[in-house]
Amino acid sequence: VLAVGKVRFVGDAVAVVVAETKGQARDAAETITVDYDVLPAVAHLEAAIAPGAPLVHDEVAGNLCYDWHIGDPAVNAAAFKVAHKVVEFDLVNNRLVPNAMEPRAAIGDFDRTTDEYTLYTTSQNPHVIRLLMGAFVLHLPEHKLRVVAPDVGGGFGSKIFHYAEEAIVTWAAGKVHRPVKWTCERTESFMTDAHGRDHVSKAKLALDSDGKFLALHVQTLANMGAYLSTFATSVPTYLYATLLAGVYTTPTIYAEVKALFTNTVPVDAYRGAGRPEATFLLERLVDVAAREMGIDKVEIRRRNFIPVDAFPYQTPIALQYDSGDYQTTLDQALIGSGYAEFETRRAEAKARGKLRGIGISTYVEACGANGPETAHVTLDRDGGVTVLIGSQSTGQGHQTSYAQLVAERLDLPPERVRVLQGDTDKIPTGAGTGGSSSIPVGGVSVDRASKTLAEQLKELAADALEASSGDMEIANGAIKVVGTDKSISFADLAAHPKATPEKLTASKDFSTDLPTFPNGTHIAEIEIDADTGATEIITYVVVDDFGATLNPLLLAGQVHGGLVQGIGQALLEDTVYDVSSGQLLSASFMDYAMPRAAGSPSFVFETRNTPCKNNPLGVKGAGE
């Protein structure tokens, strides 16, 4: 958990101080002297792969973590040979710092009477932390380790991973027999929290004379940072390259991904985790193709869309899309954005000395496959219901969503449903929060458990009311005999002599390796001051397909958050390292520009949903 012998990035911890107060800890830390021998650094991808580059790990030749390919290179090359036109495009997907509202924090505790450890941590996935820290770091048996994730103020992926500080406070608590806490400061989070993105890619697209796509070839360098984080290796491969088909009928795709070590903070999943990288690359390339072919950028998309009657559609790179109607979301977004009248607005802007542009992205994402996620739904003695689930809300409103599902099955007010999350002692399994799986997976578990509990309660009520379970119906927090005034409230039912814990609780799990495929069209219109470069987003129109909608307000909140993070990456955010020393130059908000409300437009958000066929609720992931 601490660097031994060699420090590989600025922020790599070398010592830990445990003290009574923060002030004492700071004073003690300042007395530590580390004798560093300065080594040459590689902070950028091109430098890391260059011949003779300094090695981040002596045993890793050329800093190459892996060289991964997908697709058939021979078939791909043959398609390029017969192409009418080949367009090429190079793209940097800049490195980002997630910067959740609340920095990471952890408390380790140890019970000497039972030799049991407890870690309280701001994590999106306490069950993964228990597995990784217990089995692979501290070597603690699972029954001796409890991990609790309380309210977590934002995550965006960066709080899924197991961090050294979690292991340190847990280990230290066992040594000093006292609770030990650690709270990350903002600059520390810049230097220690896993960063996102950081790809350099070269792409080629082959087209016929009508502008139909024939083949796509992509070469990507992906930055792993100094060490492999929890999910780092899967982000540029199965979460990125398999989405390069996008919404198009490209017959052959070949992708090559080289993952490299550098002297930088480890890179891992950040909101979308590979999927935004694929969309950004592909949609920019399609725009380049439209320009070079002399075809309108809307028309070239129409010509290459997967038609609605082709679903389920098998792409040439592993994934099979279950549903979608890309043409309709595009048409709806074009109307909503006033696309047909854009040239009039551009001319008006030009008269004012402003440059005006309009951009279109038609996307598809793969998400919402995870598990197993287990839900326990229990009727309490007060007539309310408690839900236990392993996922962990980081601001998405899980408590509201899960309560809605239970309330609908048991016909009681949502405020009568209590949702408890993120405690490995209260629920033994959990897939956590990530990959937009909380509703497509966790929601299915909650719905199934609620449905099962409803049937159990009907049987119990039938016994109490001396009727047939088939004649029971649930209404307004009670169960009654259909067509009569005989009923029993949930509270009275829970107090019934035959109401054993087994009859008052239902547990169901759900797991799937079939993703959901949310998709849609985004259109942004911007205006630029040619003298100053100041950029204003005039309108941003979204038409998304999220399948069945559980809560429109929460859904809109997820979309707005994702849009602002995209705006931040496009216009403001960039993580900058000194080329020669590996020093992080953008290590605070003095040097790292975050999006603010003043720079964000009023979003126009609409849905045009096609039900998902890969989960019983018909929902598609929306968190990314």
Coordinates of C-alpha atoms in Angstrom, one line a residue:
V1 CA 0.0 0.0 0.0
L2 CA 3.0 2.3 0.2
A3 CA 5.7 2.7 -2.5
V4 CA 8.8 0.7 -1.8
G5 CA 12.1 1.5 -3.4
K6 CA 10.7 3.5 -6.3
V7 CA 8.0 6.2 -6.5
R8 CA 6.2 6.0 -9.9
F9 CA 4.1 9.2 -9.9
V10 CA 3.6 12.4 -8.0
G11 CA 1.2 11.4 -5.3
D12 CA 2.5 7.9 -4.8
A13 CA 2.5 7.5 -1.0
V14 CA 5.7 6.6 0.8
A15 CA 4.8 6.9 4.5
V16 CA 1.8 7.1 6.9
V17 CA 1.5 9.0 10.2
V18 CA -1.1 8.1 12.8
A19 CA -1.8 10.8 15.4
E20 CA -4.3 12.1 17.9
T21 CA -5.2 15.2 15.9
K22 CA -4.8 16.5 12.4
G23 CA -2.4 19.2 13.6
Q24 CA -0.1 16.6 15.2
A25 CA -0.3 14.4 12.1
R26 CA 0.7 17.4 9.9
D27 CA 3.6 18.3 12.2
A28 CA 4.9 14.7 12.3
A29 CA 4.6 14.4 8.5
E30 CA 6.7 17.5 8.0
T31 CA 9.5 15.9 10.0
I32 CA 9.8 12.9 7.7
T33 CA 12.7 13.2 5.3
V34 CA 12.7 11.1 2.1
D35 CA 15.9 10.7 0.2
Y36 CA 14.8 10.8 -3.4
D37 CA 17.1 10.1 -6.4
V38 CA 15.4 11.9 -9.3
L39 CA 14.7 9.6 -12.2
P40 CA 13.7 10.5 -15.8
A41 CA 9.9 10.5 -16.3
V42 CA 7.5 9.6 -19.0
A43 CA 4.2 11.5 -18.6
H44 CA 2.7 11.3 -22.1
L45 CA 1.7 8.4 -24.3
E46 CA 4.0 9.2 -27.2
A47 CA 6.9 9.6 -24.8
A48 CA 6.1 6.3 -23.1
I49 CA 6.2 4.3 -26.4
A50 CA 9.2 6.0 -27.9
P51 CA 12.3 3.8 -28.4
G52 CA 14.6 4.0 -25.3
A53 CA 11.9 5.6 -23.1
P54 CA 12.5 5.4 -19.4
L55 CA 10.7 2.4 -17.9
V56 CA 7.9 2.9 -15.3
H57 CA 8.3 -0.7 -14.3
D58 CA 11.7 -2.3 -15.0
E59 CA 10.1 -5.6 -15.9
V60 CA 7.6 -4.1 -18.4
A61 CA 9.5 -3.7 -21.8
G62 CA 8.6 -0.6 -23.7
N63 CA 6.1 0.4 -21.0
L64 CA 3.6 -1.8 -22.9
C65 CA 0.9 -3.3 -20.6
Y66 CA -0.9 -5.0 -23.4
D67 CA -1.4 -5.0 -27.2
W68 CA -5.1 -5.9 -27.8
H69 CA -6.9 -6.3 -31.1
I70 CA -10.5 -7.0 -32.1
G71 CA -11.9 -7.7 -35.6
D72 CA -10.5 -9.4 -38.7
P73 CA -7.5 -7.4 -40.1
A74 CA -7.5 -9.2 -43.5
V75 CA -11.2 -8.6 -44.2
N76 CA -10.7 -5.0 -43.0
A77 CA -7.7 -4.4 -45.2
A78 CA -9.5 -5.8 -48.2
A79 CA -12.4 -3.4 -47.8
F80 CA -10.1 -0.4 -47.7
K81 CA -8.6 -1.6 -51.0
V82 CA -11.9 -1.3 -52.9
A83 CA -13.0 2.0 -51.2
H84 CA -14.0 5.0 -53.3
K85 CA -12.7 7.3 -50.5
V86 CA -10.7 6.9 -47.3
V87 CA -10.8 9.6 -44.7
E88 CA -8.3 9.7 -41.8
F89 CA -8.5 11.5 -38.5
D90 CA -6.3 11.8 -35.4
L91 CA -7.8 12.5 -32.0
V92 CA -6.7 13.2 -28.5
N93 CA -9.2 12.3 -25.8
N94 CA -7.9 14.5 -23.0
R95 CA -7.3 13.3 -19.5
L96 CA -9.8 14.4 -16.8
V97 CA -9.9 14.5 -13.0
P98 CA -13.3 13.3 -11.8
N99 CA -13.6 15.8 -8.9
A100 CA -16.6 14.6 -7.0
M101 CA -18.2 17.2 -4.8
E102 CA -17.1 15.3 -1.7
P103 CA -13.4 14.0 -1.7
R104 CA -12.7 10.5 -0.6
A105 CA -12.7 9.6 3.2
A106 CA -12.2 6.5 5.2
I107 CA -12.4 5.3 8.8
G108 CA -10.9 2.0 9.9
D109 CA -12.0 0.3 13.2
F110 CA -11.0 -2.9 15.0
D111 CA -12.9 -4.9 17.6
R112 CA -10.3 -6.6 19.9
T113 CA -13.0 -8.9 21.4
T114 CA -13.9 -10.5 18.0
D115 CA -10.8 -9.6 15.9
E116 CA -13.2 -8.0 13.4
Y117 CA -12.4 -5.1 11.2
T118 CA -14.8 -2.4 9.9
L119 CA -14.1 0.0 7.2
Y120 CA -16.3 3.0 6.6
T121 CA -15.5 4.4 3.2
T122 CA -17.0 6.7 0.5
S123 CA -17.3 4.0 -2.0
Q124 CA -19.7 3.1 -4.9
N125 CA -19.1 -0.6 -4.3
P126 CA -18.4 -1.7 -0.7
H127 CA -18.6 -5.4 -1.7
V128 CA -15.8 -5.1 -4.2
I129 CA -13.7 -3.2 -1.6
R130 CA -14.3 -6.0 0.9
L131 CA -13.2 -8.6 -1.7
L132 CA -10.1 -6.8 -2.9
M133 CA -8.9 -5.4 0.4
G134 CA -9.7 -8.6 2.4
A135 CA -8.6 -11.3 0.0
F136 CA -5.7 -9.6 -1.9
V137 CA -4.3 -6.8 0.2
L138 CA -4.7 -7.4 4.0
H139 CA -5.5 -11.1 3.7
L140 CA -8.4 -11.0 6.1
P141 CA -11.2 -13.6 6.0
E142 CA -14.4 -12.2 4.6
H143 CA -16.4 -12.9 7.8
K144 CA -13.9 -10.8 9.8
L145 CA -14.3 -7.7 7.6
R146 CA -17.3 -5.4 7.3
V147 CA -17.3 -2.5 4.8
V148 CA -19.9 0.2 5.1
A149 CA -20.5 3.0 2.5
P150 CA -22.5 5.8 4.1
D151 CA -23.9 8.7 2.0
V152 CA -21.4 9.4 -0.8
G153 CA -21.2 12.9 -2.3
G154 CA -20.6 12.1 -5.9
G155 CA -18.5 9.4 -7.6
F156 CA -18.7 9.3 -11.4
G157 CA -16.8 6.0 -11.3
S158 CA -13.8 7.3 -9.3
K159 CA -15.1 5.8 -6.1
I160 CA -15.6 2.2 -7.3
F161 CA -11.9 1.4 -7.0
H162 CA -9.9 0.1 -4.1
Y163 CA -7.5 2.8 -2.9
A164 CA -4.4 2.4 -0.6
E165 CA -5.8 4.7 2.0
E166 CA -8.7 2.3 2.7
A167 CA -6.3 -0.5 3.5
I168 CA -4.0 1.8 5.5
V169 CA -6.7 3.0 7.9
T170 CA -8.0 -0.5 8.4
W171 CA -4.5 -2.0 9.0
A172 CA -3.6 0.9 11.3
A173 CA -6.8 0.5 13.4
G174 CA -5.7 -3.1 14.1
K175 CA -2.3 -1.9 15.2
V176 CA -3.3 0.9 17.5
H177 CA -6.6 -0.6 18.6
R178 CA -8.3 2.7 17.9
P179 CA -10.5 4.0 15.1
V180 CA -8.3 5.7 12.5
K181 CA -9.7 8.2 10.0
W182 CA -8.4 9.9 6.9
T183 CA -10.0 12.6 4.7
C184 CA -8.7 13.5 1.3
E185 CA -8.0 17.2 0.6
R186 CA -8.8 18.6 -2.9
T187 CA -5.2 18.7 -4.1
E188 CA -4.6 15.2 -2.8
S189 CA -7.6 14.1 -4.9
F190 CA -6.1 15.6 -8.0
M191 CA -2.9 13.5 -7.3
T192 CA -4.4 10.3 -6.1
D193 CA -8.0 9.7 -7.4
A194 CA -8.0 7.7 -10.6
H195 CA -8.2 9.9 -13.6
G196 CA -10.3 9.3 -16.7
R197 CA -10.0 9.1 -20.5
D198 CA -6.4 9.9 -21.9
H199 CA -6.5 8.2 -25.3
V200 CA -4.6 9.1 -28.5
S201 CA -6.1 7.6 -31.6
K202 CA -5.7 7.3 -35.3
A203 CA -8.8 6.4 -37.3
K204 CA -9.5 5.6 -40.9
L205 CA -13.0 5.2 -42.6
A206 CA -13.5 3.7 -46.0
L207 CA -16.6 4.8 -48.0
D208 CA -18.1 3.9 -51.4
S209 CA -19.2 6.5 -53.9
D210 CA -22.6 6.9 -52.3
G211 CA -21.1 7.7 -48.9
K212 CA -21.9 4.3 -47.4
F213 CA -19.4 3.1 -44.8
L214 CA -17.3 0.1 -45.9
A215 CA -14.7 -0.3 -43.1
L216 CA -13.3 1.3 -40.0
H217 CA -9.8 0.9 -38.7
V218 CA -8.8 2.4 -35.3
Q219 CA -5.5 2.5 -33.5
T220 CA -5.5 3.7 -29.9
L221 CA -2.9 4.4 -27.3
A222 CA -4.5 4.2 -23.9
N223 CA -2.8 5.5 -20.7
M224 CA -2.9 3.2 -17.7
G225 CA -0.9 5.6 -15.5
A226 CA 1.7 4.2 -13.1
Y227 CA -0.2 1.2 -11.9
L228 CA -3.2 -0.8 -12.9
S229 CA -6.4 0.3 -11.1
T230 CA -9.3 -2.0 -10.5
F231 CA -11.1 -1.9 -13.9
A232 CA -8.4 0.0 -15.9
T233 CA -7.6 -2.7 -18.4
S234 CA -11.2 -3.3 -19.5
V235 CA -12.0 0.4 -20.3
P236 CA -10.0 0.8 -23.6
T237 CA -10.9 -2.7 -24.7
Y238 CA -14.4 -4.2 -24.1
L239 CA -15.9 -1.0 -22.9
Y240 CA -14.4 1.1 -25.8
A241 CA -13.5 -0.8 -28.9
T242 CA -16.7 -2.9 -29.0
L243 CA -18.7 0.4 -29.3
L244 CA -16.9 1.7 -32.4
A245 CA -19.7 0.5 -34.6
G246 CA -21.9 3.2 -33.1
V247 CA -25.3 3.4 -34.8
Y248 CA -24.0 2.5 -38.2
T249 CA -24.0 -0.6 -40.5
T250 CA -20.2 -0.6 -41.0
P251 CA -19.5 -4.2 -42.3
T252 CA -16.0 -4.6 -40.9
I253 CA -14.2 -2.9 -38.0
Y254 CA -10.7 -3.6 -36.8
A255 CA -9.3 -1.9 -33.6
E256 CA -5.9 -2.1 -32.1
V257 CA -5.4 -0.9 -28.5
K258 CA -2.0 -0.5 -26.9
A259 CA -2.2 0.2 -23.1
L260 CA 0.9 2.0 -21.7
F261 CA 2.3 2.7 -18.3
T262 CA 3.4 6.3 -17.6
N263 CA 4.5 8.3 -14.5
T264 CA 1.1 9.6 -13.9
V265 CA -1.9 8.9 -11.6
P266 CA -3.6 5.6 -12.6
V267 CA -6.4 5.9 -15.1
D268 CA -9.7 4.0 -14.7
A269 CA -13.4 4.2 -15.4
Y270 CA -14.9 7.7 -15.4
R271 CA -18.5 8.5 -16.3
G272 CA -19.1 6.3 -19.4
A273 CA -15.8 4.5 -19.1
G274 CA -14.7 3.9 -22.8
R275 CA -18.1 4.5 -24.3
P276 CA -17.8 8.3 -24.6
E277 CA -14.3 7.8 -26.0
A278 CA -15.7 5.6 -28.7
T279 CA -18.6 8.0 -29.5
F280 CA -16.4 11.1 -29.6
L281 CA -13.9 9.4 -32.0
L282 CA -16.6 8.0 -34.3
E283 CA -18.8 11.0 -34.5
R284 CA -15.9 13.3 -35.3
L285 CA -14.7 10.9 -38.0
V286 CA -18.2 10.9 -39.5
D287 CA -18.2 14.7 -39.7
V288 CA -14.8 14.6 -41.4
A289 CA -16.1 12.1 -43.9
A290 CA -19.2 14.3 -44.6
R291 CA -17.0 17.3 -45.4
E292 CA -14.6 15.4 -47.6
M293 CA -17.4 13.6 -49.5
G294 CA -19.4 16.8 -49.9
I295 CA -22.4 15.2 -48.2
D296 CA -24.5 16.9 -45.5
K297 CA -23.6 15.6 -42.0
V298 CA -27.2 14.7 -41.4
E299 CA -27.6 12.9 -44.7
I300 CA -24.4 10.8 -44.3
R301 CA -25.8 9.6 -41.0
R302 CA -29.1 8.7 -42.4
R303 CA -27.5 6.7 -45.2
N304 CA -25.6 4.6 -42.7
F305 CA -28.0 4.1 -39.8
I306 CA -28.9 0.6 -38.6
P307 CA -32.6 0.5 -39.8
V308 CA -35.3 -0.1 -37.2
D309 CA -36.3 -3.4 -38.8
A310 CA -32.8 -4.8 -38.4
F311 CA -33.0 -5.3 -34.7
P312 CA -31.7 -7.4 -33.0
Y313 CA -28.6 -6.2 -34.8
Q314 CA -25.2 -8.0 -34.6
T315 CA -22.3 -5.6 -35.0
P316 CA -19.0 -6.9 -36.4
I317 CA -17.3 -6.3 -33.0
A318 CA -19.0 -8.6 -30.5
L319 CA -22.1 -6.7 -29.4
Q320 CA -25.7 -7.4 -30.4
Y321 CA -28.1 -4.4 -30.1
D322 CA -31.6 -5.4 -28.9
S323 CA -33.6 -2.3 -29.9
G324 CA -33.5 1.3 -31.2
D325 CA -34.9 3.7 -33.6
Y326 CA -32.1 6.0 -34.6
Q327 CA -33.9 7.7 -37.4
T328 CA -36.7 8.9 -35.3
T329 CA -34.6 10.4 -32.5
L330 CA -32.6 12.2 -35.2
D331 CA -35.7 13.6 -36.8
Q332 CA -37.1 14.7 -33.5
A333 CA -33.9 16.4 -32.5
L334 CA -33.6 18.2 -35.8
I335 CA -37.1 19.7 -35.4
G336 CA -36.4 20.6 -31.7
S337 CA -33.2 22.4 -32.6
G338 CA -34.6 24.3 -35.6
Y339 CA -31.9 22.7 -37.7
A340 CA -33.5 23.7 -41.0
E341 CA -33.3 27.4 -40.1
F342 CA -29.7 27.3 -38.9
E343 CA -28.2 29.1 -41.9
T344 CA -30.5 32.1 -41.2
R345 CA -29.2 32.3 -37.6
R346 CA -25.6 31.9 -38.8
A347 CA -26.0 34.9 -41.1
E348 CA -27.5 37.0 -38.4
A349 CA -24.6 36.1 -36.1
K350 CA -22.0 36.9 -38.8
A351 CA -23.6 40.4 -39.1
R352 CA -22.8 40.8 -35.4
G353 CA -19.3 39.7 -35.9
K354 CA -19.8 36.3 -34.3
L355 CA -19.1 32.8 -35.6
R356 CA -21.9 30.3 -35.2
G357 CA -21.8 26.5 -35.6
I358 CA -24.0 23.5 -35.0
G359 CA -22.9 20.0 -34.1
I360 CA -24.6 16.7 -34.1
S361 CA -23.9 13.4 -32.3
T362 CA -25.9 10.3 -32.8
Y363 CA -24.8 7.7 -30.3
V364 CA -25.4 4.3 -28.8
E365 CA -24.0 3.1 -25.5
A366 CA -23.7 -0.4 -23.9
C367 CA -24.4 -0.4 -20.1
G368 CA -26.6 -1.9 -17.4
A369 CA -25.1 -5.4 -17.4
N370 CA -23.9 -6.4 -14.0
G371 CA -24.7 -8.5 -11.0
P372 CA -25.6 -10.4 -9.1
E373 CA -27.5 -7.7 -7.2
T374 CA -29.6 -9.0 -4.4
A375 CA -32.5 -7.2 -2.8
H376 CA -34.2 -8.1 0.5
V377 CA -37.6 -6.5 1.0
T378 CA -39.2 -6.8 4.5
L379 CA -42.5 -5.8 5.9
D380 CA -41.8 -4.1 9.2
R381 CA -43.8 -4.1 12.4
D382 CA -45.0 -0.6 11.8
G383 CA -46.5 -1.5 8.5
G384 CA -43.7 0.1 6.5
V385 CA -41.2 -1.7 4.3
T386 CA -37.4 -1.9 4.4
V387 CA -35.3 -2.6 1.3
L388 CA -31.7 -3.9 1.7
I389 CA -29.6 -3.7 -1.4
G390 CA -25.9 -3.7 -2.2
S391 CA -25.8 -0.8 -4.6
Q392 CA -24.7 2.6 -3.3
S393 CA -26.2 5.9 -4.2
T394 CA -23.8 8.7 -5.0
G395 CA -26.4 11.3 -5.7
Q396 CA -28.6 9.5 -8.3
G397 CA -31.7 9.1 -6.1
H398 CA -31.7 5.3 -5.7
Q399 CA -33.8 5.7 -2.5
T400 CA -36.5 7.3 -4.6
S401 CA -36.3 4.8 -7.5
Y402 CA -36.3 1.7 -5.4
A403 CA -39.1 3.0 -3.1
Q404 CA -41.2 3.7 -6.2
L405 CA -40.9 0.1 -7.3
V406 CA -41.8 -1.3 -3.9
A407 CA -44.7 1.2 -3.5
E408 CA -46.2 0.2 -6.8
R409 CA -46.1 -3.6 -6.0
L410 CA -47.4 -3.1 -2.4
D411 CA -49.7 -0.1 -3.0
L412 CA -48.4 2.1 -0.2
P413 CA -46.9 5.6 -0.2
P414 CA -43.3 5.7 -1.2
E415 CA -42.4 7.5 2.0
R416 CA -43.3 4.3 3.8
V417 CA -40.4 2.5 2.2
R418 CA -37.0 2.7 3.8
V419 CA -34.0 1.9 1.6
L420 CA -30.7 0.8 3.2
Q421 CA -27.7 0.4 1.0
G422 CA -24.0 -0.3 1.1
D423 CA -23.4 -2.4 4.2
T424 CA -21.7 -5.8 3.6
D425 CA -22.9 -7.1 7.0
K426 CA -26.6 -6.4 6.3
I427 CA -26.6 -7.8 2.8
P428 CA -23.9 -10.4 1.8
T429 CA -23.7 -9.7 -1.9
G430 CA -23.9 -6.6 -4.1
A431 CA -22.8 -5.4 -7.5
G432 CA -22.4 -1.8 -6.4
T433 CA -23.1 1.3 -8.5
G434 CA -21.4 1.5 -11.8
G435 CA -22.1 1.0 -15.5
S436 CA -25.6 2.5 -15.2
S437 CA -26.7 -0.8 -13.7
S438 CA -28.6 0.3 -10.6
I439 CA -32.1 0.2 -12.2
P440 CA -31.5 -2.3 -15.0
V441 CA -30.1 -4.8 -12.5
G442 CA -30.8 -3.6 -8.9
G443 CA -34.2 -2.4 -9.9
V444 CA -35.1 -5.7 -11.3
S445 CA -34.0 -7.4 -8.0
V446 CA -36.2 -5.0 -6.0
D447 CA -39.2 -5.4 -8.2
R448 CA -38.9 -9.2 -8.1
A449 CA -38.5 -9.3 -4.3
S450 CA -41.5 -6.9 -3.9
K451 CA -43.6 -9.1 -6.2
T452 CA -42.7 -12.2 -4.2
L453 CA -43.3 -10.5 -0.9
A454 CA -46.8 -9.4 -2.1
E455 CA -47.7 -13.0 -2.8
Q456 CA -46.4 -14.1 0.6
L457 CA -48.4 -11.4 2.4
K458 CA -51.5 -12.5 0.5
E459 CA -51.1 -16.0 1.7
L460 CA -50.6 -14.8 5.3
A461 CA -53.6 -12.5 5.1
A462 CA -55.7 -15.3 3.7
D463 CA -54.9 -17.4 6.8
A464 CA -55.7 -14.4 9.1
L465 CA -59.0 -13.6 7.3
E466 CA -60.0 -17.2 6.7
A467 CA -60.2 -16.8 3.0
S468 CA -58.5 -18.1 -0.1
S469 CA -55.2 -16.4 -1.1
G470 CA -56.6 -16.1 -4.6
D471 CA -59.3 -13.8 -3.3
M472 CA -56.8 -11.4 -1.7
E473 CA -55.8 -8.0 -3.2
I474 CA -53.4 -5.4 -1.9
A475 CA -54.7 -1.8 -1.6
N476 CA -53.6 1.2 0.4
G477 CA -51.2 -0.5 2.7
A478 CA -53.6 -3.3 3.6
I479 CA -54.8 -6.6 2.2
K480 CA -58.5 -7.3 1.7
V481 CA -60.8 -10.0 0.5
V482 CA -62.0 -9.0 -3.0
G483 CA -65.7 -7.9 -3.0
T484 CA -66.0 -7.6 0.8
D485 CA -65.1 -5.2 3.6
K486 CA -62.9 -7.7 5.3
S487 CA -59.3 -6.5 5.4
I488 CA -56.1 -6.4 7.5
S489 CA -53.5 -3.6 7.6
F490 CA -49.9 -4.3 7.0
A491 CA -49.1 -3.4 10.6
D492 CA -51.6 -5.8 12.0
L493 CA -50.5 -8.5 9.5
A494 CA -46.9 -8.0 10.7
A495 CA -48.1 -8.6 14.3
H496 CA -50.0 -11.8 13.4
P497 CA -48.9 -14.9 15.3
K498 CA -48.0 -16.7 12.1
A499 CA -46.0 -13.8 10.7
T500 CA -42.5 -15.3 11.0
P501 CA -39.5 -13.4 9.6
E502 CA -39.4 -15.7 6.7
K503 CA -43.0 -14.8 5.7
L504 CA -42.3 -11.1 6.1
T505 CA -39.2 -11.0 3.9
A506 CA -38.5 -11.8 0.3
S507 CA -35.1 -12.0 -1.3
K508 CA -34.4 -12.0 -5.0
D509 CA -31.4 -11.4 -7.2
F510 CA -30.7 -10.6 -10.8
S511 CA -27.7 -10.8 -12.9
T512 CA -27.2 -10.4 -16.6
D513 CA -24.4 -10.2 -19.2
L514 CA -26.8 -8.7 -21.8
P515 CA -26.3 -4.9 -21.8
T516 CA -28.9 -2.3 -22.4
F517 CA -28.3 0.1 -25.3
P518 CA -29.4 3.6 -24.7
N519 CA -29.1 5.8 -27.7
G520 CA -30.1 9.2 -29.1
T521 CA -29.2 12.4 -30.9
H522 CA -27.6 15.5 -29.3
I523 CA -27.5 18.8 -31.2
A524 CA -25.4 21.7 -29.9
E525 CA -25.4 25.2 -31.3
I526 CA -22.6 27.5 -30.3
E527 CA -21.5 31.1 -30.9
I528 CA -17.8 32.2 -30.8
D529 CA -16.5 35.7 -30.5
A530 CA -13.8 35.7 -33.2
D531 CA -11.7 38.4 -31.4
T532 CA -11.6 36.8 -27.9
G533 CA -12.5 33.1 -28.6
A534 CA -15.2 33.3 -25.9
T535 CA -17.7 30.5 -26.6
E536 CA -21.3 30.5 -25.7
I537 CA -23.6 27.4 -26.0
I538 CA -26.8 28.9 -27.5
T539 CA -29.0 25.8 -27.4
Y540 CA -28.4 22.1 -26.5
V541 CA -31.2 19.7 -27.7
V542 CA -31.3 16.1 -26.6
V543 CA -33.6 13.3 -27.7
D544 CA -32.7 10.1 -25.9
D545 CA -33.9 6.5 -26.0
F546 CA -33.8 5.1 -22.4
G547 CA -36.4 2.4 -22.7
A548 CA -39.1 2.4 -20.0
T549 CA -38.9 5.5 -17.8
L550 CA -39.2 4.9 -14.0
N551 CA -38.9 8.5 -12.8
P552 CA -38.7 11.3 -15.4
L553 CA -37.3 13.9 -13.0
L554 CA -34.4 11.7 -11.9
L555 CA -33.8 10.8 -15.5
A556 CA -33.5 14.4 -16.5
G557 CA -31.1 15.0 -13.7
Q558 CA -28.8 12.2 -14.8
V559 CA -28.8 13.6 -18.4
H560 CA -28.1 17.2 -17.3
G561 CA -25.2 16.0 -15.2
G562 CA -23.7 14.1 -18.0
L563 CA -24.1 17.0 -20.4
V564 CA -22.3 19.4 -18.1
Q565 CA -19.4 16.9 -17.7
G566 CA -19.2 16.6 -21.4
I567 CA -19.2 20.4 -21.8
G568 CA -16.5 20.5 -19.1
Q569 CA -14.3 18.2 -21.1
A570 CA -14.9 19.9 -24.5
L571 CA -14.4 23.5 -23.4
L572 CA -12.6 23.6 -20.0
E573 CA -11.1 20.6 -18.4
D574 CA -7.6 19.2 -19.1
T575 CA -5.1 17.5 -16.9
V576 CA -1.6 18.8 -17.6
Y577 CA 1.7 17.1 -16.7
D578 CA 5.2 18.6 -17.2
V579 CA 6.7 16.6 -20.1
S580 CA 10.2 16.2 -18.5
S581 CA 9.5 15.9 -14.8
G582 CA 6.1 14.3 -14.6
Q583 CA 4.9 17.0 -12.2
L584 CA 1.1 17.6 -12.2
L585 CA 0.7 21.2 -13.3
S586 CA -3.1 21.3 -13.0
A587 CA -3.3 20.1 -9.4
S588 CA -6.0 22.5 -8.1
F589 CA -9.0 24.6 -9.2
M590 CA -6.6 27.4 -9.7
D591 CA -5.3 25.6 -12.8
Y592 CA -8.1 23.1 -13.6
A593 CA -11.2 24.8 -15.0
M594 CA -14.5 23.2 -13.9
P595 CA -17.8 23.9 -15.7
R596 CA -20.2 26.3 -13.8
A597 CA -23.8 27.1 -14.1
A598 CA -23.1 30.4 -15.9
G599 CA -21.4 28.4 -18.8
S600 CA -24.2 25.9 -19.1
P601 CA -27.3 26.5 -21.3
S602 CA -30.9 25.5 -20.6
F603 CA -31.1 22.0 -22.0
V604 CA -34.0 20.8 -24.1
F605 CA -34.4 17.1 -23.1
E606 CA -36.9 14.8 -24.7
T607 CA -37.2 11.0 -25.0
R608 CA -38.3 8.7 -27.8
N609 CA -38.1 5.4 -26.1
T610 CA -38.0 1.8 -27.4
P611 CA -38.3 -0.8 -24.7
C612 CA -35.2 -2.7 -23.8
K613 CA -35.5 -6.5 -24.4
N614 CA -32.6 -7.5 -22.2
N615 CA -34.2 -7.0 -18.8
P616 CA -37.7 -7.5 -17.4
L617 CA -38.4 -3.8 -16.6
G618 CA -37.6 -2.7 -20.2
V619 CA -35.3 0.0 -18.9
K620 CA -32.0 1.2 -20.3
G621 CA -29.1 2.6 -18.3
A622 CA -29.1 6.4 -18.0
G623 CA -26.3 7.3 -15.5
E624 CA -23.5 7.9 -18.1

